[in-house]
PDB file of C-alpha atoms in Angstrom:
ATOM      1  CA  LYS Y  35      14.585 -17.854  -2.707  1.00 66.00           C
ATOM      2  CA  ALA Y  36      13.313 -14.134  -2.900  1.00 70.00           C
ATOM      3  CA  ASP Y  37      12.646 -14.378   1.144  1.00 82.00           C
ATOM      4  CA  PHE Y  38       9.213 -13.109   0.586  1.00 87.00           C
ATOM      5  CA  SER Y  39       8.040 -10.601   3.692  1.00 85.00           C
ATOM      6  CA  SER Y  40       4.387  -9.791   2.680  1.00 88.00           C
ATOM      7  CA  SER Y  41       1.052 -11.799   2.153  1.00 90.00           C
ATOM      8  CA  PRO Y  42       0.465 -12.594  -1.306  1.00 93.00           C
ATOM      9  CA  LEU Y  43      -1.797  -9.798  -3.168  1.00 94.00           C
ATOM     10  CA  VAL Y  44      -4.053 -11.372  -5.647  1.00 96.00           C
ATOM     11  CA  PHE Y  45      -5.822  -9.455  -8.758  1.00 94.00           C
ATOM     12  CA  GLN Y  46      -7.109  -9.813 -11.957  1.00 92.00           C
ATOM     13  CA  TRP Y  47      -4.748  -9.445 -14.958  1.00 90.00           C
ATOM     14  CA  LYS Y  48      -6.184  -9.805 -18.661  1.00 87.00           C
ATOM     15  CA  ASN Y  49      -8.545 -12.392 -17.687  1.00 88.00           C
ATOM     16  CA  SER Y  50      -6.277 -14.444 -15.236  1.00 91.00           C
ATOM     17  CA  ASP Y  51      -5.065 -14.422 -12.066  1.00 95.00           C
ATOM     18  CA  ALA Y  52      -1.698 -12.347 -11.086  1.00 96.00           C
ATOM     19  CA  VAL Y  53      -0.273 -12.862  -7.321  1.00 97.00           C
ATOM     20  CA  ALA Y  54       2.045  -9.602  -6.575  1.00 96.00           C
ATOM     21  CA  VAL Y  55       4.427  -9.976  -3.372  1.00 95.00           C
ATOM     22  CA  ALA Y  56       7.359  -8.165  -1.910  1.00 92.00           C
ATOM     23  CA  GLY Y  57      10.877  -9.621  -0.502  1.00 88.00           C
ATOM     24  CA  ASN Y  58      14.435  -8.817  -0.441  1.00 84.00           C
ATOM     25  CA  GLY Y  59      13.951  -5.258  -1.340  1.00 86.00           C
ATOM     26  CA  LYS Y  60      11.931  -6.187  -4.802  1.00 91.00           C
ATOM     27  CA  LEU Y  61       8.192  -6.123  -5.983  1.00 93.00           C
ATOM     28  CA  PHE Y  62       7.230  -9.574  -7.940  1.00 95.00           C
ATOM     29  CA  VAL Y  63       4.558 -10.403 -10.170  1.00 97.00           C
ATOM     30  CA  PHE Y  64       3.349 -14.209 -10.860  1.00 96.00           C
ATOM     31  CA  ASP Y  65       0.991 -15.592 -13.235  1.00 96.00           C
ATOM     32  CA  GLY Y  66      -1.420 -17.006 -10.704  1.00 94.00           C
ATOM     33  CA  ALA Y  67      -1.766 -20.562 -12.934  1.00 94.00           C
ATOM     34  CA  ARG Y  68       2.032 -20.883 -13.605  1.00 94.00           C
ATOM     35  CA  LEU Y  69       3.973 -19.872 -10.202  1.00 93.00           C
ATOM     36  CA  GLN Y  70       6.625 -22.434 -11.007  1.00 92.00           C
ATOM     37  CA  ALA Y  71       7.539 -20.449 -13.853  1.00 94.00           C
ATOM     38  CA  GLY Y  72       8.679 -17.675 -11.839  1.00 94.00           C
ATOM     39  CA  PRO Y  73       7.869 -13.921 -11.823  1.00 96.00           C
ATOM     40  CA  ILE Y  74       6.616 -12.423 -14.659  1.00 96.00           C
ATOM     41  CA  ALA Y  75       7.525  -8.705 -13.549  1.00 97.00           C
ATOM     42  CA  THR Y  76       9.691  -7.439 -11.111  1.00 95.00           C
ATOM     43  CA  ALA Y  77      10.827  -4.098  -9.667  1.00 94.00           C
ATOM     44  CA  PRO Y  78      13.283  -2.841  -7.347  1.00 92.00           C
ATOM     45  CA  LEU Y  79      11.582  -0.786  -3.994  1.00 87.00           C
ATOM     46  CA  PRO Y  80      13.307   2.444  -3.275  1.00 82.00           C
ATOM     47  CA  GLY Y  81      14.980   2.456   0.184  1.00 70.00           C
ATOM     48  CA  THR Y  82      16.591  -0.186   1.917  1.00 57.00           C
ATOM     49  CA  LYS Y  83      14.249  -1.344   4.439  1.00 62.00           C
ATOM     50  CA  TYR Y  84      11.257  -3.295   3.557  1.00 59.00           C
ATOM     51  CA  GLU Y  85       9.648  -5.560   5.654  1.00 65.00           C
ATOM     52  CA  THR Y  86       6.531  -5.527   4.207  1.00 72.00           C
ATOM     53  CA  ARG Y  87       3.573  -7.364   5.788  1.00 78.00           C
ATOM     54  CA  ALA Y  88       1.066  -6.650   3.148  1.00 88.00           C
ATOM     55  CA  LEU Y  89       0.133  -4.933   0.117  1.00 94.00           C
ATOM     56  CA  ALA Y  90      -2.591  -2.752  -1.574  1.00 94.00           C
ATOM     57  CA  ALA Y  91      -4.009  -2.892  -4.586  1.00 95.00           C
ATOM     58  CA  TRP Y  92      -6.498  -1.007  -6.577  1.00 95.00           C
ATOM     59  CA  LEU Y  93      -8.108   0.551  -9.680  1.00 94.00           C
ATOM     60  CA  ASP Y  94      -7.861   3.948 -10.619  1.00 93.00           C
ATOM     61  CA  GLY Y  95     -10.490   5.823 -12.652  1.00 90.00           C
ATOM     62  CA  GLN Y  96      -8.870   5.027 -15.904  1.00 92.00           C
ATOM     63  CA  GLY Y  97      -9.011   1.269 -15.320  1.00 92.00           C
ATOM     64  CA  THR Y  98      -4.681   1.330 -14.338  1.00 94.00           C
ATOM     65  CA  ARG Y  99      -4.214  -1.498 -11.612  1.00 96.00           C
ATOM     66  CA  TRP Y 100      -1.775   0.159  -8.943  1.00 97.00           C
ATOM     67  CA  ILE Y 101       0.027  -1.963  -5.873  1.00 97.00           C
ATOM     68  CA  ALA Y 102       1.038  -0.052  -3.065  1.00 95.00           C
ATOM     69  CA  VAL Y 103       3.959  -1.136  -0.980  1.00 93.00           C
ATOM     70  CA  PRO Y 104       4.742   0.147   2.665  1.00 89.00           C
ATOM     71  CA  SER Y 105       8.358   0.187   3.732  1.00 83.00           C
ATOM     72  CA  SER Y 106       9.732   1.303   7.067  1.00 81.00           C
ATOM     73  CA  ARG Y 107       9.352   5.160   6.171  1.00 86.00           C
ATOM     74  CA  ALA Y 108       7.079   5.462   3.517  1.00 90.00           C
ATOM     75  CA  ILE Y 109       4.445   3.868   1.019  1.00 93.00           C
ATOM     76  CA  SER Y 110       5.559   3.323  -2.509  1.00 93.00           C
ATOM     77  CA  ALA Y 111       2.855   2.840  -5.137  1.00 96.00           C
ATOM     78  CA  PHE Y 112       3.577   1.013  -8.865  1.00 97.00           C
ATOM     79  CA  LYS Y 113       1.357   0.799 -11.829  1.00 97.00           C
ATOM     80  CA  VAL Y 114       0.848  -2.514 -13.633  1.00 97.00           C
ATOM     81  CA  VAL Y 115       1.172  -2.083 -17.060  1.00 96.00           C
ATOM     82  CA  GLU Y 116       1.519  -3.821 -20.254  1.00 94.00           C
ATOM     83  CA  GLN Y 117       4.919  -2.989 -21.930  1.00 93.00           C
ATOM     84  CA  ASP Y 118       5.640  -5.047 -25.157  1.00 93.00           C
ATOM     85  CA  GLY Y 119       2.917  -7.531 -24.679  1.00 90.00           C
ATOM     86  CA  LYS Y 120       4.276  -8.495 -21.247  1.00 92.00           C
ATOM     87  CA  VAL Y 121       3.334  -7.461 -17.564  1.00 94.00           C
ATOM     88  CA  ALA Y 122       5.174  -4.497 -16.275  1.00 96.00           C
ATOM     89  CA  LEU Y 123       5.552  -3.059 -13.062  1.00 97.00           C
ATOM     90  CA  GLN Y 124       6.315   0.901 -13.516  1.00 97.00           C
ATOM     91  CA  PRO Y 125       7.083   3.127 -10.474  1.00 96.00           C
ATOM     92  CA  GLY Y 126       4.405   5.426  -9.718  1.00 96.00           C
ATOM     93  CA  TRP Y 127       5.233   7.731  -6.567  1.00 96.00           C
ATOM     94  CA  THR Y 128       6.478   7.680  -3.031  1.00 94.00           C
ATOM     95  CA  SER Y 129       5.145   9.131  -0.051  1.00 94.00           C
ATOM     96  CA  ARG Y 130       6.283  11.574   2.233  1.00 92.00           C
ATOM     97  CA  ILE Y 131       7.894  10.258   5.431  1.00 91.00           C
ATOM     98  CA  ILE Y 132       5.315   8.178   7.068  1.00 91.00           C
ATOM     99  CA  THR Y 133       7.107   5.970  10.250  1.00 85.00           C
ATOM    100  CA  SER Y 134       6.314   2.816  10.426  1.00 87.00           C
ATOM    101  CA  PRO Y 135       3.115   2.926   8.102  1.00 90.00           C
ATOM    102  CA  LEU Y 136       0.431  -0.002   8.346  1.00 90.00           C
ATOM    103  CA  THR Y 137      -1.085  -1.305   5.191  1.00 91.00           C
ATOM    104  CA  PRO Y 138      -2.746   1.430   2.873  1.00 94.00           C
ATOM    105  CA  LEU Y 139      -6.333   1.418   2.216  1.00 94.00           C
ATOM    106  CA  VAL Y 140      -7.867   2.870  -0.916  1.00 95.00           C
ATOM    107  CA  VAL Y 141     -11.387   4.591  -1.135  1.00 93.00           C
ATOM    108  CA  ASN Y 142     -12.644   6.432  -3.886  1.00 91.00           C
ATOM    109  CA  GLY Y 143      -9.511   7.437  -5.306  1.00 93.00           C
ATOM    110  CA  VAL Y 144      -8.094   8.240  -1.611  1.00 95.00           C
ATOM    111  CA  LEU Y 145      -4.946   6.346  -0.220  1.00 96.00           C
ATOM    112  CA  PHE Y 146      -5.274   6.533   3.348  1.00 96.00           C
ATOM    113  CA  ALA Y 147      -2.012   5.601   5.416  1.00 95.00           C
ATOM    114  CA  ALA Y 148      -1.173   5.198   9.197  1.00 95.00           C
ATOM    115  CA  SER Y 149       1.775   5.557  10.957  1.00 94.00           C
ATOM    116  CA  SER Y 150       1.835   3.282  13.838  1.00 92.00           C
ATOM    117  CA  GLY Y 151       3.208   5.888  16.375  1.00 91.00           C
ATOM    118  CA  THR Y 152       5.683   5.579  18.989  1.00 88.00           C
ATOM    119  CA  ARG Y 153       5.259   6.557  22.928  1.00 84.00           C
ATOM    120  CA  ALA Y 154       6.715   9.913  22.068  1.00 90.00           C
ATOM    121  CA  ILE Y 155       4.729  10.497  19.021  1.00 91.00           C
ATOM    122  CA  PRO Y 156       0.950   9.064  18.332  1.00 95.00           C
ATOM    123  CA  ALA Y 157       0.070   7.661  15.496  1.00 95.00           C
ATOM    124  CA  THR Y 158      -1.184   9.730  12.186  1.00 96.00           C
ATOM    125  CA  LEU Y 159      -3.744   8.822   9.646  1.00 97.00           C
ATOM    126  CA  TYR Y 160      -2.645  10.611   6.012  1.00 97.00           C
ATOM    127  CA  ALA Y 161      -5.028  10.835   2.980  1.00 96.00           C
ATOM    128  CA  MET Y 162      -3.461  11.358  -0.014  1.00 96.00           C
ATOM    129  CA  ASP Y 163      -4.465  11.180  -3.908  1.00 96.00           C
ATOM    130  CA  ALA Y 164      -4.084   7.618  -4.993  1.00 96.00           C
ATOM    131  CA  ALA Y 165      -3.001   8.594  -8.602  1.00 94.00           C
ATOM    132  CA  THR Y 166      -0.056  10.898  -7.336  1.00 95.00           C
ATOM    133  CA  GLY Y 167       0.593  10.538  -3.861  1.00 95.00           C
ATOM    134  CA  LYS Y 168      -0.117  14.226  -3.250  1.00 97.00           C
ATOM    135  CA  ASP Y 169      -1.060  14.723   0.544  1.00 96.00           C
ATOM    136  CA  LEU Y 170      -4.680  15.755   0.897  1.00 96.00           C
ATOM    137  CA  TRP Y 171      -5.279  15.603   4.899  1.00 95.00           C
ATOM    138  CA  ASN Y 172      -3.799  14.389   7.833  1.00 96.00           C
ATOM    139  CA  SER Y 173      -5.116  13.787  11.215  1.00 96.00           C
ATOM    140  CA  ALA Y 174      -2.447  15.661  13.238  1.00 94.00           C
ATOM    141  CA  ARG Y 175      -2.581  14.797  16.961  1.00 91.00           C
ATOM    142  CA  THR Y 176      -6.062  13.867  16.724  1.00 94.00           C
ATOM    143  CA  MET Y 177      -5.055  10.399  18.052  1.00 96.00           C
ATOM    144  CA  THR Y 178      -3.652   9.942  21.399  1.00 94.00           C
ATOM    145  CA  THR Y 179      -1.960   6.433  21.031  1.00 95.00           C
ATOM    146  CA  THR Y 180      -0.044   4.093  18.719  1.00 95.00           C
ATOM    147  CA  VAL Y 181      -1.627   1.581  16.291  1.00 93.00           C
ATOM    148  CA  ARG Y 182      -0.691  -2.011  15.712  1.00 85.00           C
ATOM    149  CA  SER Y 183      -3.496  -3.411  13.247  1.00 86.00           C
ATOM    150  CA  GLY Y 184      -5.022  -2.609  10.022  1.00 88.00           C
ATOM    151  CA  LEU Y 185      -7.400   0.256   9.002  1.00 94.00           C
ATOM    152  CA  SER Y 186     -10.883  -0.431   7.538  1.00 95.00           C
ATOM    153  CA  ALA Y 187     -13.314   1.575   5.756  1.00 94.00           C
ATOM    154  CA  GLY Y 188     -17.173   1.666   5.636  1.00 92.00           C
ATOM    155  CA  SER Y 189     -20.438   3.892   6.227  1.00 88.00           C
ATOM    156  CA  GLY Y 190     -18.477   6.892   5.040  1.00 90.00           C
ATOM    157  CA  ASN Y 191     -15.716   6.413   7.743  1.00 95.00           C
ATOM    158  CA  VAL Y 192     -12.062   5.291   8.036  1.00 96.00           C
ATOM    159  CA  TYR Y 193     -11.519   3.324  11.144  1.00 96.00           C
ATOM    160  CA  VAL Y 194      -8.264   3.364  13.110  1.00 96.00           C
ATOM    161  CA  PRO Y 195      -8.178   0.588  16.087  1.00 95.00           C
ATOM    162  CA  GLY Y 196      -5.835   2.488  18.923  1.00 95.00           C
ATOM    163  CA  ALA Y 197      -3.724   0.318  21.079  1.00 95.00           C
ATOM    164  CA  ASP Y 198      -5.359   1.858  23.882  1.00 94.00           C
ATOM    165  CA  GLY Y 199      -8.682   0.551  23.155  1.00 94.00           C
ATOM    166  CA  THR Y 200     -10.043   3.641  21.111  1.00 95.00           C
ATOM    167  CA  LEU Y 201     -11.735   3.168  17.793  1.00 95.00           C
ATOM    168  CA  TYR Y 202     -10.742   6.307  15.833  1.00 96.00           C
ATOM    169  CA  ALA Y 203     -13.631   6.789  13.308  1.00 96.00           C
ATOM    170  CA  PHE Y 204     -12.455   9.825  10.435  1.00 96.00           C
ATOM    171  CA  GLY Y 205     -15.260  10.755   8.136  1.00 91.00           C
ATOM    172  CA  PHE Y 206     -14.838  11.341   4.596  1.00 77.00           C
ATOM    173  CA  ALA Y 207     -17.061  12.317   1.480  1.00 68.00           C
ATOM    174  CA  ILE Y 208     -18.725   9.460  -0.729  1.00 55.00           C
TER     175      ILE Y 208
END
């Protein structure tokens, strides 16, 4: 009865599958083999407007699992940790204001997030340190349109599909 709003995200935790999902202002983690037992960890999401469609997850350089949750105005990141022998969600950081962010993408320790933009203010791509949320770079007014679909990465680029049919490619060091 959590009114889930995100698609489930499956990740490995201690040699088994865990499932993360957001809904009703919370982030939930379930044991993938025992979904009916209910969540094994929960955390409240900061702010009030969370209609998250998808989550992002990554491992940092120390092997810590992170989960990023986009809201209507920011990205919040949580660490998945072991606490007293159980899974726990620990708040990590919340980004600067990003209007209607798309699901973020993490490459080589950098979290990329794009605002979807509006007619008056085009989309912007942001690069943040995935462990701290610190701003590293943004595309400013490079894009001249809104963005409706997700980011992807490959060949040293982050790709952003513009609503006007333009595919923007931003290079990054591998």
